[in-house]
Coordinates of C-alpha atoms in Angstrom, one line a residue:
Chain A
Q12 CA 97.3 120.0 102.5
V13 CA 97.8 116.7 100.6
Q14 CA 94.5 115.1 99.6
L15 CA 93.9 111.9 97.6
V16 CA 90.4 111.0 96.7
E17 CA 89.6 107.6 95.0
S18 CA 86.6 106.8 93.1
G19 CA 85.2 104.2 90.6
G20 CA 84.9 101.2 92.9
G21 CA 81.7 99.0 92.8
V22 CA 80.6 95.5 92.1
V23 CA 81.6 93.8 89.0
Q24 CA 81.4 90.2 87.7
P25 CA 84.3 87.9 87.3
G26 CA 86.0 88.6 83.9
G27 CA 84.8 92.2 84.1
S28 CA 86.6 95.6 84.0
L29 CA 86.7 98.6 86.2
R30 CA 88.6 101.9 86.1
L31 CA 89.6 103.5 89.4
S32 CA 90.5 107.2 89.6
C33 CA 92.6 109.1 92.1
A34 CA 92.2 112.9 92.3
A35 CA 95.3 114.4 93.9
S36 CA 95.8 117.9 95.3
G37 CA 98.1 119.8 97.6
F38 CA 101.3 118.8 96.0
T39 CA 103.1 118.9 92.6
F40 CA 101.6 115.8 91.1
S41 CA 104.3 115.5 88.4
N42 CA 107.0 115.5 90.9
Y43 CA 106.0 112.4 92.8
G44 CA 105.3 108.8 92.2
I45 CA 101.9 107.4 93.3
H46 CA 101.1 103.8 94.4
W47 CA 98.0 101.6 94.4
V48 CA 97.8 99.4 97.5
R49 CA 94.9 97.1 98.2
Q50 CA 93.6 95.3 101.3
A51 CA 91.2 92.4 101.0
P52 CA 88.6 92.2 103.7
G53 CA 90.2 91.3 107.1
K54 CA 93.6 91.0 105.4
G55 CA 96.8 92.9 105.2
L56 CA 98.2 95.5 102.9
E57 CA 99.1 94.3 99.3
W58 CA 101.0 96.5 96.9
V59 CA 99.4 96.6 93.5
S60 CA 101.3 99.1 91.2
F61 CA 103.4 102.2 91.1
I62 CA 104.0 104.9 88.5
R63 CA 107.2 106.8 89.3
Y64 CA 107.6 110.5 88.9
D65 CA 109.2 110.0 85.5
G66 CA 106.4 107.8 84.3
N67 CA 108.1 104.3 84.8
K68 CA 105.5 101.7 85.9
Y69 CA 105.7 98.7 88.1
Y70 CA 103.2 96.0 88.7
A71 CA 102.8 93.2 91.3
D72 CA 102.9 89.7 89.7
S73 CA 99.4 89.1 90.7
V74 CA 98.0 91.9 88.6
K75 CA 100.7 92.0 85.7
G76 CA 99.0 91.8 82.3
R77 CA 95.5 92.5 83.7
F78 CA 95.9 95.9 85.3
T79 CA 97.3 99.2 83.9
I80 CA 98.4 102.3 85.8
S81 CA 98.4 105.6 84.2
R82 CA 98.1 109.3 85.0
D83 CA 97.0 112.5 83.6
T84 CA 99.1 115.3 85.0
S85 CA 97.1 117.9 83.4
K86 CA 94.2 116.7 85.6
N87 CA 96.3 115.7 88.7
T88 CA 94.6 112.3 88.4
L89 CA 95.9 108.7 88.7
Y90 CA 94.0 105.8 87.1
L91 CA 93.9 102.1 87.5
Q92 CA 92.4 100.2 84.7
M93 CA 91.4 96.7 85.9
N94 CA 90.5 94.0 83.4
S95 CA 89.8 90.2 83.7
L96 CA 88.9 90.7 87.4
R97 CA 89.0 87.8 89.7
A98 CA 87.1 87.2 93.0
E99 CA 90.5 87.5 94.7
D100 CA 90.8 91.1 93.4
T101 CA 88.0 92.0 95.9
A102 CA 89.5 94.6 98.2
V103 CA 89.7 98.3 99.3
Y104 CA 92.0 99.9 96.8
Y105 CA 94.1 102.9 98.1
C106 CA 96.0 105.4 96.1
A107 CA 99.0 106.5 98.0
K108 CA 101.8 109.1 97.4
D109 CA 105.4 108.4 97.5
G110 CA 107.1 110.0 100.2
D111 CA 110.3 112.2 100.3
G112 CA 112.3 109.4 101.7
Y113 CA 113.4 106.2 100.1
N114 CA 110.6 103.5 99.7
D115 CA 108.0 105.1 101.9
I116 CA 104.4 106.2 101.3
D117 CA 103.5 109.4 103.2
Y118 CA 99.8 110.1 102.2
W119 CA 96.9 107.6 101.7
G120 CA 93.6 108.2 100.3
Q121 CA 90.4 106.8 102.1
G122 CA 90.1 104.0 99.7
T123 CA 87.5 102.6 97.3
L124 CA 86.0 99.3 97.5
V125 CA 85.9 96.8 94.6
T126 CA 83.9 93.7 94.9
V127 CA 84.2 90.9 92.2
S128 CA 81.2 88.7 92.5
S129 CA 78.6 87.0 90.3
Chain B
Q6 CA 102.3 84.6 102.1
S7 CA 104.0 88.0 102.5
V8 CA 107.5 88.7 101.4
L9 CA 108.3 90.3 104.8
T10 CA 107.6 88.3 108.0
Q11 CA 106.1 90.0 111.0
P12 CA 104.5 88.4 114.1
P13 CA 100.8 88.2 113.8
S14 CA 100.2 89.8 117.2
V15 CA 101.8 91.2 120.1
S16 CA 100.4 92.6 123.4
A17 CA 101.3 94.7 126.4
T18 CA 99.9 96.8 129.0
P19 CA 99.7 100.6 129.2
G20 CA 103.0 102.4 129.9
Q21 CA 105.0 99.4 128.8
K22 CA 107.3 99.1 125.7
V23 CA 106.7 96.7 122.8
T24 CA 108.8 95.8 119.7
I25 CA 107.7 94.4 116.4
S26 CA 110.0 92.7 114.2
C27 CA 110.1 92.7 110.3
S28 CA 112.2 90.0 108.6
G29 CA 113.2 90.0 105.0
S30 CA 116.0 89.3 102.6
T31 CA 118.9 90.9 100.7
S32 CA 116.7 91.9 97.8
N33 CA 114.4 93.9 100.1
I34 CA 115.3 95.0 103.6
G35 CA 119.0 94.1 103.1
N36 CA 119.5 96.8 100.5
N37 CA 116.6 99.1 100.9
Y38 CA 115.2 101.5 103.4
V39 CA 112.2 100.4 105.6
S40 CA 109.0 102.3 106.5
W41 CA 106.4 101.4 109.2
Y42 CA 102.7 102.2 109.0
Q43 CA 100.0 102.3 111.7
Q44 CA 96.4 101.3 110.7
L45 CA 93.7 102.0 113.2
P46 CA 90.5 100.1 112.7
G47 CA 88.5 101.3 109.8
T48 CA 90.9 103.8 108.6
A49 CA 93.7 104.1 105.9
P50 CA 97.3 103.4 107.0
K51 CA 99.4 106.2 108.3
L52 CA 103.3 106.6 108.0
L53 CA 105.1 106.1 111.3
I54 CA 108.6 105.7 110.3
Y55 CA 110.5 106.2 107.2
D56 CA 114.1 105.6 106.1
N57 CA 114.5 103.0 108.8
N58 CA 114.4 105.4 111.6
K59 CA 113.1 108.8 110.8
R60 CA 109.8 110.1 112.1
P61 CA 107.5 112.3 110.0
S62 CA 106.3 115.6 111.4
G63 CA 103.7 115.0 114.1
I64 CA 104.7 111.4 115.0
P65 CA 105.6 111.3 118.7
D66 CA 109.1 110.1 119.7
R67 CA 107.5 107.2 121.6
F68 CA 107.8 105.5 118.2
S69 CA 111.2 104.5 116.8
G70 CA 112.7 102.2 114.2
S71 CA 115.8 100.3 113.6
K72 CA 117.4 98.1 110.9
S73 CA 120.1 95.5 111.0
G74 CA 121.0 93.3 108.0
T75 CA 117.8 91.9 106.6
S76 CA 115.6 92.8 109.6
A77 CA 113.9 95.8 111.1
T78 CA 112.2 96.6 114.3
L79 CA 109.6 99.1 115.3
G80 CA 109.7 100.1 119.0
I81 CA 106.8 101.8 121.0
I82 CA 107.4 103.0 124.5
G83 CA 105.0 104.4 126.9
L84 CA 102.1 102.5 125.3
Q85 CA 98.8 104.1 125.3
T86 CA 95.3 102.4 124.6
G87 CA 95.2 104.6 121.4
D88 CA 98.2 102.8 120.0
E89 CA 96.0 99.5 119.6
A90 CA 96.2 99.1 115.8
D91 CA 97.8 96.9 113.0
Y92 CA 101.3 97.8 112.2
Y93 CA 102.9 97.0 108.9
C94 CA 106.6 97.2 107.7
G95 CA 107.4 98.1 104.0
T96 CA 110.2 98.3 101.6
W97 CA 111.2 98.1 97.9
D98 CA 112.1 94.7 96.6
S99 CA 114.9 95.0 94.0
S100 CA 114.4 91.4 92.6
L101 CA 113.2 90.7 89.0
S102 CA 109.6 91.4 90.1
A103 CA 110.5 94.9 91.5
G104 CA 108.0 96.5 93.6
M105 CA 107.1 97.5 97.0
V106 CA 106.5 94.8 99.6
F107 CA 104.7 94.7 103.0
G108 CA 104.8 92.7 106.0
G109 CA 101.7 90.6 106.7
G110 CA 100.9 93.0 109.7
T111 CA 101.0 92.8 113.4
K112 CA 97.9 93.4 115.6
L113 CA 99.0 95.3 118.8
T114 CA 96.7 94.9 121.7
V115 CA 97.1 97.1 124.7
L116 CA 95.6 95.2 127.6

């Protein structure tokens, strides 16, 4: 069965950096795109970034130039390098697998909490 | 401010029907497929509807989706207390800042 397990969250000071990881299993990793979606405490879902099956990358305007998405297909692992962190980046970060349809996400990880605070 | 607009809350009693709307524009809903997600308290979102009106395996046919122009609707019939959750619509936005967009979420209360 599909599993997505995030790690790397924690508390970081404003301006600091953090790298999130997402270990994937149960599907052919290189055949699917993977998203990062975040949810600030008590707020709705916010899409952050997407790496398509062919390696093309997309970013939300709010993180462009600060966050970098990457993947290691030999390790079935997705990464999100987050630099110049701000208080408004505080959220639970989910990695989520692109579905077989158009524009859908069919599996989500359990999320990892990132807190940006001094 | 979310790109897609949903009502903040809806409510109904068990057994009733409820609809949740999702309004967008030609750069997103108008030219792309819509998906819907259910998020129970303290859990990750779960795919309910994809490609406007298709249900993944395991999702009961009490849940349905439709799309017309730049709007989409999620319908739930035979409401159960276990349906109380936050519901989000999502789609791709093909504007200059291409990416996935979500609605602000709708809190469904089953009274």
